[in-house]
């Protein structure tokens, strides 16, 4: 998903690490290349045939999942509705992830329409405060190099916000702090994302670099879920946008890596070799998890996995500027349009050439 931003401002004494190209603006679309026939001879040919058969079987839902799943990464993980802190003990969390095993799917539209029309309330919906507060954890596999991030984010409708992040490997940093004054998150395209289904699709497309419109929406909704804490009407709007999207399959009773069970909504691209999976709460419609996986000769391999742990609201960030009695300065529009000047200067035809009397020679 490309889900992480580069901080606009850091607290003193803290360096901001460059984020992975996964959620905050762009989804990492790099996939492992399958071997060519020229490079690997008969093995490559058999591998391609095997991959083609596997793609067909997986999409058609003819391959039942194994009876056992990998043990959850965060069993029973929940921060409730209180303001969480980023977890700093991530050393044991970086390991290869087993891709989500899906049972045979079905057309997603009927299930998503039912969810859109019956989105239930979440216990944290009653929390008040102008800041959306989201806690999530993300795992990345970049060609075999694993890393983990644990992030708490604040976001308000004036495009202000904050972030506390820990990561492993840490590169020697502890908690990385970011703080954005009003307007500084404008380039993240988060403002009023849940205004309408059309608005939501447009904002979702701007969150990632996917070319496929279907996977754009799935990955984009996951990225927006790392900033926004939508209420029931907004969650219903997201379910409606998904229901109106073709080529999606629904897989009920799919567990995420926190041991929670939800409705997995799957989309594929790159001729079926890349899969984007969004796991939704079966009654509230809240995003529980997101996975981007690629198909290899040995099966699906997870490249990005995201767990959404807390969605709530709060009146304050981890740090606020000191209160002052100075009234806020109204923001002025910095954009300027070209316009005609009030005075026109018309130069003479030959401004530097004096008139010569008959018989005179120009000094030049």
CSV table of N, CA and C in Angstrom, one decimal, residues 163-309:
chain,number,residue,atom,x,y,z
A,163,UNK,N,2.4,12.6,14.2
A,163,UNK,CA,2.7,11.2,14.1
A,163,UNK,C,3.8,10.8,15.1
A,164,UNK,N,3.6,9.6,15.7
A,164,UNK,CA,4.7,9.0,16.5
A,164,UNK,C,4.9,7.6,15.9
A,165,UNK,N,6.2,7.3,15.6
A,165,UNK,CA,6.5,6.1,14.9
A,165,UNK,C,7.7,5.4,15.5
A,166,UNK,N,7.6,4.1,15.6
A,166,UNK,CA,8.8,3.3,15.9
A,166,UNK,C,8.9,2.3,14.8
A,167,UNK,N,10.2,1.8,14.6
A,167,UNK,CA,10.4,0.9,13.5
A,167,UNK,C,11.5,0.0,13.8
A,168,UNK,N,11.5,-1.2,13.1
A,168,UNK,CA,12.6,-2.1,13.3
A,168,UNK,C,12.9,-2.7,11.9
A,169,UNK,N,14.2,-2.7,11.5
A,169,UNK,CA,15.3,-2.1,12.2
A,169,UNK,C,15.2,-0.6,12.4
A,170,UNK,N,15.8,-0.2,13.5
A,170,UNK,CA,15.5,1.2,14.0
A,170,UNK,C,16.5,2.2,13.5
A,171,UNK,N,17.7,1.8,13.0
A,171,UNK,CA,18.7,2.7,12.6
A,171,UNK,C,19.2,3.6,13.7
A,172,UNK,N,19.0,3.1,14.9
A,172,UNK,CA,19.5,3.9,16.1
A,172,UNK,C,18.5,4.9,16.6
A,173,UNK,N,17.3,5.1,16.0
A,173,UNK,CA,16.3,6.0,16.4
A,173,UNK,C,15.4,5.3,17.4
A,174,UNK,N,14.8,6.1,18.3
A,174,UNK,CA,13.7,5.6,19.2
A,174,UNK,C,12.4,5.9,18.5
A,175,UNK,N,11.6,6.8,19.2
A,175,UNK,CA,10.3,7.2,18.7
A,175,UNK,C,10.6,8.4,17.8
A,176,UNK,N,10.2,8.3,16.6
A,176,UNK,CA,10.3,9.4,15.6
A,176,UNK,C,9.0,10.2,15.6
A,177,UNK,N,9.2,11.5,15.8
A,177,UNK,CA,8.1,12.4,16.0
A,177,UNK,C,7.9,13.4,14.8
A,178,UNK,N,6.6,13.5,14.4
A,178,UNK,CA,6.3,14.5,13.4
A,178,UNK,C,5.1,15.3,13.8
A,179,UNK,N,5.1,16.6,13.4
A,179,UNK,CA,4.0,17.5,13.7
A,179,UNK,C,3.7,18.4,12.5
A,180,UNK,N,2.5,18.5,12.1
A,180,UNK,CA,2.1,19.3,11.0
A,180,UNK,C,1.1,20.4,11.4
A,181,UNK,N,1.4,21.6,11.2
A,181,UNK,CA,0.5,22.7,11.5
A,181,UNK,C,-0.7,22.7,10.5
A,182,UNK,N,-1.7,23.5,10.7
A,182,UNK,CA,-2.8,23.6,9.8
A,182,UNK,C,-2.4,23.8,8.3
A,183,UNK,N,-2.9,23.0,7.4
A,183,UNK,CA,-2.6,23.1,6.0
A,183,UNK,C,-1.4,22.4,5.5
A,184,UNK,N,-0.6,21.9,6.4
A,184,UNK,CA,0.7,21.3,6.0
A,184,UNK,C,0.5,19.8,5.5
A,185,UNK,N,-0.7,19.2,5.7
A,185,UNK,CA,-1.0,17.9,5.1
A,185,UNK,C,-1.8,18.0,3.9
A,186,UNK,N,-1.9,19.2,3.3
A,186,UNK,CA,-2.7,19.3,2.1
A,186,UNK,C,-2.3,18.4,1.0
A,187,UNK,N,-1.0,18.2,0.8
A,187,UNK,CA,-0.5,17.4,-0.3
A,187,UNK,C,-0.8,15.9,-0.1
A,188,UNK,N,-1.3,15.5,1.0
A,188,UNK,CA,-1.7,14.1,1.3
A,188,UNK,C,-3.0,13.7,0.7
A,189,UNK,N,-3.8,14.7,0.3
A,189,UNK,CA,-5.1,14.5,-0.3
A,189,UNK,C,-6.1,13.7,0.7
A,190,UNK,N,-6.1,14.2,1.9
A,190,UNK,CA,-6.9,13.6,2.9
A,190,UNK,C,-8.2,14.4,3.2
A,191,UNK,N,-8.3,15.6,2.8
A,191,UNK,CA,-9.3,16.5,3.2
A,191,UNK,C,-10.7,16.1,2.7
A,192,UNK,N,-11.7,15.9,3.6
A,192,UNK,CA,-13.0,15.5,3.2
A,192,UNK,C,-13.1,14.3,2.3
A,193,UNK,N,-12.2,13.3,2.6
A,193,UNK,CA,-12.2,12.1,1.7
A,193,UNK,C,-13.5,11.3,1.6
A,194,UNK,N,-14.3,11.4,2.7
A,194,UNK,CA,-15.5,10.6,2.8
A,194,UNK,C,-16.7,11.5,2.5
A,195,UNK,N,-16.6,12.5,1.6
A,195,UNK,CA,-17.7,13.4,1.3
A,195,UNK,C,-18.7,12.7,0.5
A,196,UNK,N,-18.3,11.9,-0.5
A,196,UNK,CA,-19.2,11.2,-1.4
A,196,UNK,C,-18.4,10.0,-2.0
A,197,UNK,N,-19.2,9.1,-2.7
A,197,UNK,CA,-18.5,7.9,-3.2
A,197,UNK,C,-17.5,8.4,-4.3
A,198,UNK,N,-17.9,9.4,-5.1
A,198,UNK,CA,-17.0,9.9,-6.2
A,198,UNK,C,-15.8,10.5,-5.6
A,199,UNK,N,-16.0,11.3,-4.5
A,199,UNK,CA,-14.9,12.0,-3.8
A,199,UNK,C,-13.9,10.9,-3.2
A,200,UNK,N,-14.6,9.9,-2.6
A,200,UNK,CA,-13.8,8.9,-2.0
A,200,UNK,C,-12.9,8.1,-3.0
A,201,UNK,N,-13.5,7.8,-4.2
A,201,UNK,CA,-12.7,7.1,-5.2
A,201,UNK,C,-11.5,8.0,-5.7
A,202,UNK,N,-11.8,9.3,-5.9
A,202,UNK,CA,-10.7,10.2,-6.3
A,202,UNK,C,-9.6,10.3,-5.3
A,203,UNK,N,-10.0,10.5,-4.0
A,203,UNK,CA,-9.0,10.5,-3.0
A,203,UNK,C,-8.2,9.2,-2.8
A,204,UNK,N,-8.9,8.1,-3.0
A,204,UNK,CA,-8.2,6.8,-2.9
A,204,UNK,C,-7.2,6.6,-4.0
A,205,UNK,N,-7.5,7.1,-5.3
A,205,UNK,CA,-6.6,6.9,-6.4
A,205,UNK,C,-5.3,7.7,-6.1
A,206,UNK,N,-5.4,8.9,-5.4
A,206,UNK,CA,-4.3,9.7,-5.1
A,206,UNK,C,-3.4,9.2,-4.0
A,207,UNK,N,-3.8,8.1,-3.4
A,207,UNK,CA,-3.0,7.6,-2.3
A,207,UNK,C,-2.0,6.5,-2.7
A,208,UNK,N,-2.0,6.1,-4.0
A,208,UNK,CA,-1.1,5.0,-4.4
A,208,UNK,C,-0.8,5.2,-5.8
A,209,UNK,N,0.1,4.3,-6.3
A,209,UNK,CA,0.6,4.4,-7.7
A,209,UNK,C,0.0,3.2,-8.5
A,210,UNK,N,-1.0,2.6,-8.1
A,210,UNK,CA,-1.6,1.5,-8.8
A,210,UNK,C,-2.2,2.0,-10.1
A,211,UNK,N,-2.1,1.3,-11.2
A,211,UNK,CA,-2.7,1.7,-12.5
A,211,UNK,C,-4.0,1.1,-12.7
A,212,UNK,N,-4.3,-0.1,-12.1
A,212,UNK,CA,-5.6,-0.8,-12.1
A,212,UNK,C,-6.6,0.0,-11.2
A,213,UNK,N,-7.7,0.4,-11.8
A,213,UNK,CA,-8.7,1.1,-11.0
A,213,UNK,C,-9.3,0.3,-9.9
A,214,UNK,N,-9.4,-1.0,-10.0
A,214,UNK,CA,-9.9,-1.8,-8.9
A,214,UNK,C,-9.0,-1.8,-7.8
A,215,UNK,N,-7.7,-2.2,-8.0
A,215,UNK,CA,-6.7,-2.2,-7.0
A,215,UNK,C,-6.4,-0.8,-6.4
A,216,UNK,N,-6.6,0.2,-7.2
A,216,UNK,CA,-6.4,1.6,-6.7
A,216,UNK,C,-7.3,1.8,-5.6
A,217,UNK,N,-8.6,1.4,-5.7
A,217,UNK,CA,-9.6,1.7,-4.7
A,217,UNK,C,-9.3,0.9,-3.4
A,218,UNK,N,-9.0,-0.4,-3.6
A,218,UNK,CA,-8.7,-1.2,-2.4
A,218,UNK,C,-7.5,-0.7,-1.6
A,219,UNK,N,-6.4,-0.4,-2.3
A,219,UNK,CA,-5.2,0.0,-1.7
A,219,UNK,C,-5.4,1.4,-1.1
A,220,UNK,N,-6.1,2.3,-1.8
A,220,UNK,CA,-6.4,3.7,-1.4
A,220,UNK,C,-7.2,3.7,-0.1
A,221,UNK,N,-8.2,2.9,0.0
A,221,UNK,CA,-9.0,2.8,1.2
A,221,UNK,C,-8.2,2.4,2.4
A,222,UNK,N,-7.3,1.5,2.2
A,222,UNK,CA,-6.4,1.1,3.3
A,222,UNK,C,-5.5,2.3,3.7
A,223,UNK,N,-5.0,3.0,2.7
A,223,UNK,CA,-4.1,4.2,3.1
A,223,UNK,C,-4.9,5.2,3.8
A,224,UNK,N,-6.1,5.5,3.4
A,224,UNK,CA,-7.0,6.5,4.1
A,224,UNK,C,-7.3,6.1,5.5
A,225,UNK,N,-7.4,4.8,5.7
A,225,UNK,CA,-7.8,4.2,7.0
A,225,UNK,C,-6.6,4.4,8.0
A,226,UNK,N,-5.4,4.7,7.5
A,226,UNK,CA,-4.3,5.0,8.5
A,226,UNK,C,-4.3,6.4,8.9
A,227,UNK,N,-5.2,7.3,8.4
A,227,UNK,CA,-5.4,8.7,8.8
A,227,UNK,C,-6.7,9.0,9.4
A,228,UNK,N,-7.8,8.4,8.9
A,228,UNK,CA,-9.1,8.7,9.2
A,228,UNK,C,-9.7,7.7,10.2
A,229,UNK,N,-10.6,8.2,11.0
A,229,UNK,CA,-11.4,7.3,11.9
A,229,UNK,C,-12.9,7.6,11.5
A,230,UNK,N,-13.4,7.0,10.4
A,230,UNK,CA,-14.7,7.3,9.9
A,230,UNK,C,-15.8,6.7,10.8
A,231,UNK,N,-16.9,7.4,10.8
A,231,UNK,CA,-18.1,6.9,11.6
A,231,UNK,C,-18.9,6.0,10.7
A,232,UNK,N,-20.1,5.5,11.2
A,232,UNK,CA,-20.9,4.6,10.4
A,232,UNK,C,-21.3,5.1,9.1
A,233,UNK,N,-21.7,6.4,8.9
A,233,UNK,CA,-22.1,6.8,7.5
A,233,UNK,C,-20.9,6.8,6.6
A,234,UNK,N,-19.7,7.1,7.1
A,234,UNK,CA,-18.5,7.1,6.2
A,234,UNK,C,-18.1,5.7,5.9
A,235,UNK,N,-18.2,4.8,6.9
A,235,UNK,CA,-17.9,3.4,6.6
A,235,UNK,C,-18.9,2.8,5.6
A,236,UNK,N,-20.1,3.2,5.7
A,236,UNK,CA,-21.1,2.7,4.7
A,236,UNK,C,-20.8,3.2,3.3
A,237,UNK,N,-20.3,4.5,3.3
A,237,UNK,CA,-20.0,5.1,2.0
A,237,UNK,C,-18.8,4.3,1.3
A,238,UNK,N,-17.8,3.9,2.1
A,238,UNK,CA,-16.7,3.1,1.6
A,238,UNK,C,-17.2,1.7,1.1
A,239,UNK,N,-18.1,1.1,1.8
A,239,UNK,CA,-18.7,-0.2,1.4
A,239,UNK,C,-19.5,0.0,0.1
A,240,UNK,N,-20.2,1.1,0.0
A,240,UNK,CA,-20.9,1.3,-1.2
A,240,UNK,C,-20.0,1.5,-2.4
A,241,UNK,N,-18.9,2.3,-2.2
A,241,UNK,CA,-17.9,2.5,-3.3
A,241,UNK,C,-17.3,1.1,-3.7
A,242,UNK,N,-17.0,0.3,-2.8
A,242,UNK,CA,-16.5,-1.1,-3.1
A,242,UNK,C,-17.6,-1.9,-3.9
A,243,UNK,N,-18.8,-1.8,-3.4
A,243,UNK,CA,-19.9,-2.6,-4.1
A,243,UNK,C,-20.1,-2.1,-5.5
A,244,UNK,N,-19.9,-0.9,-5.8
A,244,UNK,CA,-20.0,-0.4,-7.2
A,244,UNK,C,-18.8,-0.7,-8.1
A,245,UNK,N,-17.8,-1.4,-7.5
A,245,UNK,CA,-16.6,-1.7,-8.3
A,245,UNK,C,-16.7,-3.1,-8.8
A,246,UNK,N,-16.4,-3.3,-10.0
A,246,UNK,CA,-16.4,-4.6,-10.6
A,246,UNK,C,-15.2,-5.4,-10.3
A,247,UNK,N,-15.2,-6.7,-10.5
A,247,UNK,CA,-14.1,-7.6,-10.4
A,247,UNK,C,-13.6,-7.8,-9.0
A,248,UNK,N,-14.4,-7.6,-8.0
A,248,UNK,CA,-14.1,-7.8,-6.6
A,248,UNK,C,-14.8,-9.1,-6.2
A,249,UNK,N,-14.0,-9.9,-5.4
A,249,UNK,CA,-14.6,-11.1,-4.8
A,249,UNK,C,-14.6,-11.0,-3.3
A,250,UNK,N,-15.6,-11.5,-2.6
A,250,UNK,CA,-15.7,-11.5,-1.2
A,250,UNK,C,-15.5,-12.8,-0.6
A,251,UNK,N,-14.8,-12.9,0.5
A,251,UNK,CA,-14.4,-14.1,1.2
A,251,UNK,C,-14.7,-13.9,2.7
A,252,UNK,N,-16.0,-14.3,3.1
A,252,UNK,CA,-16.3,-14.1,4.5
A,252,UNK,C,-15.5,-15.0,5.4
A,253,UNK,N,-15.5,-14.7,6.7
A,253,UNK,CA,-14.9,-15.5,7.7
A,253,UNK,C,-13.4,-15.7,7.5
A,254,UNK,N,-12.7,-14.6,7.0
A,254,UNK,CA,-11.3,-14.6,6.8
A,254,UNK,C,-10.6,-14.0,8.0
A,255,UNK,N,-9.7,-14.7,8.7
A,255,UNK,CA,-9.0,-14.1,9.8
A,255,UNK,C,-7.8,-13.2,9.4
A,256,UNK,N,-7.6,-12.2,10.2
A,256,UNK,CA,-6.4,-11.3,9.9
A,256,UNK,C,-5.3,-11.8,10.9
A,257,UNK,N,-4.2,-11.1,10.8
A,257,UNK,CA,-3.0,-11.5,11.7
A,257,UNK,C,-3.1,-11.0,13.1
A,258,UNK,N,-4.3,-10.5,13.5
A,258,UNK,CA,-4.5,-10.2,14.9
A,258,UNK,C,-5.5,-11.2,15.5
A,259,UNK,N,-5.9,-12.2,14.7
A,259,UNK,CA,-6.9,-13.2,15.1
A,259,UNK,C,-8.3,-12.7,15.0
A,260,UNK,N,-8.6,-11.6,14.3
A,260,UNK,CA,-9.9,-11.1,14.1
A,260,UNK,C,-10.5,-11.7,12.8
A,261,UNK,N,-11.8,-12.0,12.7
A,261,UNK,CA,-12.4,-12.5,11.5
A,261,UNK,C,-13.2,-11.5,10.9
A,262,UNK,N,-13.1,-11.3,9.6
A,262,UNK,CA,-13.8,-10.3,8.8
A,262,UNK,C,-14.1,-10.8,7.4
A,263,UNK,N,-14.6,-9.8,6.6
A,263,UNK,CA,-15.0,-10.1,5.2
A,263,UNK,C,-13.8,-9.6,4.4
A,264,UNK,N,-13.1,-10.5,3.7
A,264,UNK,CA,-12.0,-10.2,2.9
A,264,UNK,C,-12.5,-9.8,1.5
A,265,UNK,N,-12.1,-8.7,1.0
A,265,UNK,CA,-12.5,-8.2,-0.3
A,265,UNK,C,-11.2,-8.2,-1.2
A,266,UNK,N,-11.2,-9.0,-2.2
A,266,UNK,CA,-10.0,-9.2,-3.0
A,266,UNK,C,-10.1,-8.6,-4.4
A,267,UNK,N,-8.9,-8.1,-4.8
A,267,UNK,CA,-8.8,-7.5,-6.2
A,267,UNK,C,-7.4,-8.0,-6.7
A,268,UNK,N,-7.3,-8.3,-8.0
A,268,UNK,CA,-6.1,-8.7,-8.6
A,268,UNK,C,-5.7,-7.8,-9.8
A,269,UNK,N,-4.4,-7.8,-10.1
A,269,UNK,CA,-3.9,-7.0,-11.2
A,269,UNK,C,-2.7,-7.8,-11.7
A,270,UNK,N,-2.1,-7.2,-12.8
A,270,UNK,CA,-0.9,-7.8,-13.4
A,270,UNK,C,-1.2,-9.3,-13.8
A,271,UNK,N,-2.3,-9.4,-14.5
A,271,UNK,CA,-2.8,-10.7,-15.0
A,271,UNK,C,-2.9,-11.7,-13.9
A,272,UNK,N,-3.4,-11.3,-12.8
A,272,UNK,CA,-3.6,-12.2,-11.7
A,272,UNK,C,-2.4,-12.5,-10.8
A,273,UNK,N,-1.3,-11.8,-11.1
A,273,UNK,CA,0.0,-12.1,-10.3
A,273,UNK,C,0.1,-11.2,-9.1
A,274,UNK,N,-0.7,-10.2,-8.9
A,274,UNK,CA,-0.7,-9.3,-7.7
A,274,UNK,C,-2.1,-9.3,-7.1
A,275,UNK,N,-2.1,-9.4,-5.8
A,275,UNK,CA,-3.4,-9.5,-5.1
A,275,UNK,C,-3.5,-8.4,-4.0
A,276,UNK,N,-4.5,-7.7,-4.0
A,276,UNK,CA,-4.8,-6.7,-2.9
A,276,UNK,C,-6.0,-7.2,-2.1
A,277,UNK,N,-5.8,-7.2,-0.8
A,277,UNK,CA,-6.9,-7.8,0.0
A,277,UNK,C,-7.2,-6.8,1.1
A,278,UNK,N,-8.5,-6.5,1.3
A,278,UNK,CA,-9.0,-5.6,2.3
A,278,UNK,C,-9.9,-6.4,3.2
A,279,UNK,N,-9.6,-6.5,4.5
A,279,UNK,CA,-10.4,-7.2,5.4
A,279,UNK,C,-11.3,-6.2,6.2
A,280,UNK,N,-12.6,-6.4,6.1
A,280,UNK,CA,-13.5,-5.4,6.8
A,280,UNK,C,-14.2,-6.1,8.0
A,281,UNK,N,-14.5,-5.4,9.0
A,281,UNK,CA,-15.3,-5.9,10.1
A,281,UNK,C,-16.7,-6.3,9.6
A,282,UNK,N,-17.2,-7.5,9.9
A,282,UNK,CA,-18.4,-8.0,9.3
A,282,UNK,C,-19.7,-7.2,9.6
A,283,UNK,N,-19.6,-6.4,10.7
A,283,UNK,CA,-20.9,-5.6,11.0
A,283,UNK,C,-20.7,-4.1,11.0
A,284,UNK,N,-19.5,-3.6,11.3
A,284,UNK,CA,-19.3,-2.2,11.3
A,284,UNK,C,-18.7,-1.7,10.0
A,285,UNK,N,-18.1,-2.5,9.2
A,285,UNK,CA,-17.4,-2.1,8.0
A,285,UNK,C,-16.1,-1.5,8.2
A,286,UNK,N,-15.6,-1.4,9.4
A,286,UNK,CA,-14.2,-0.8,9.6
A,286,UNK,C,-13.1,-1.7,9.0
A,287,UNK,N,-12.1,-1.0,8.5
A,287,UNK,CA,-11.0,-1.7,7.9
A,287,UNK,C,-10.2,-2.4,9.1
A,288,UNK,N,-10.0,-3.7,9.0
A,288,UNK,CA,-9.2,-4.4,10.0
A,288,UNK,C,-7.8,-4.6,9.5
A,289,UNK,N,-7.6,-4.9,8.2
A,289,UNK,CA,-6.3,-5.3,7.7
A,289,UNK,C,-6.3,-5.1,6.2
A,290,UNK,N,-5.1,-5.0,5.7
A,290,UNK,CA,-4.8,-4.9,4.3
A,290,UNK,C,-3.6,-5.7,4.0
A,291,UNK,N,-3.6,-6.4,2.8
A,291,UNK,CA,-2.4,-7.2,2.4
A,291,UNK,C,-2.2,-7.0,0.9
A,292,UNK,N,-1.0,-6.8,0.5
A,292,UNK,CA,-0.6,-6.9,-0.9
A,292,UNK,C,0.4,-8.0,-1.1
A,293,UNK,N,0.0,-8.9,-2.0
A,293,UNK,CA,0.8,-10.1,-2.2
A,293,UNK,C,1.1,-10.4,-3.7
A,294,UNK,N,2.2,-11.0,-4.0
A,294,UNK,CA,2.5,-11.4,-5.4
A,294,UNK,C,2.5,-12.9,-5.5
A,295,UNK,N,2.2,-13.4,-6.7
A,295,UNK,CA,2.2,-14.8,-6.9
A,295,UNK,C,3.6,-15.3,-7.4
A,296,UNK,N,4.1,-16.2,-6.7
A,296,UNK,CA,5.4,-16.8,-7.1
A,296,UNK,C,5.2,-18.3,-7.5
A,297,UNK,N,6.2,-18.9,-8.0
A,297,UNK,CA,6.0,-20.3,-8.4
A,297,UNK,C,5.7,-21.2,-7.2
A,298,UNK,N,5.9,-20.7,-6.0
A,298,UNK,CA,5.6,-21.5,-4.8
A,298,UNK,C,4.3,-21.1,-4.1
A,299,UNK,N,3.6,-20.1,-4.7
A,299,UNK,CA,2.4,-19.6,-4.1
A,299,UNK,C,2.4,-18.1,-3.8
A,300,UNK,N,1.4,-17.6,-3.1
A,300,UNK,CA,1.4,-16.2,-2.8
A,300,UNK,C,2.4,-15.8,-1.7
A,301,UNK,N,3.0,-14.6,-1.9
A,301,UNK,CA,4.0,-14.1,-1.0
A,301,UNK,C,3.6,-12.7,-0.6
A,302,UNK,N,3.5,-12.4,0.7
A,302,UNK,CA,3.1,-11.1,1.2
A,302,UNK,C,4.2,-10.1,1.0
A,303,UNK,N,3.9,-8.9,0.4
A,303,UNK,CA,4.9,-7.8,0.3
A,303,UNK,C,4.6,-6.7,1.4
A,304,UNK,N,3.3,-6.5,1.6
A,304,UNK,CA,2.9,-5.5,2.6
A,304,UNK,C,1.7,-6.0,3.4
A,305,UNK,N,1.8,-5.9,4.7
A,305,UNK,CA,0.7,-6.3,5.5
A,305,UNK,C,0.4,-5.2,6.6
A,306,UNK,N,-0.8,-4.8,6.7
A,306,UNK,CA,-1.2,-3.7,7.5
A,306,UNK,C,-2.3,-4.1,8.5
A,307,UNK,N,-2.1,-3.9,9.8
A,307,UNK,CA,-3.2,-4.1,10.8
A,307,UNK,C,-3.6,-2.8,11.4
A,308,UNK,N,-4.9,-2.5,11.3
A,308,UNK,CA,-5.5,-1.3,11.9
A,308,UNK,C,-6.0,-1.7,13.3
A,309,UNK,N,-5.3,-1.1,14.3
A,309,UNK,CA,-5.6,-1.5,15.7
A,309,UNK,C,-6.5,-0.6,16.5
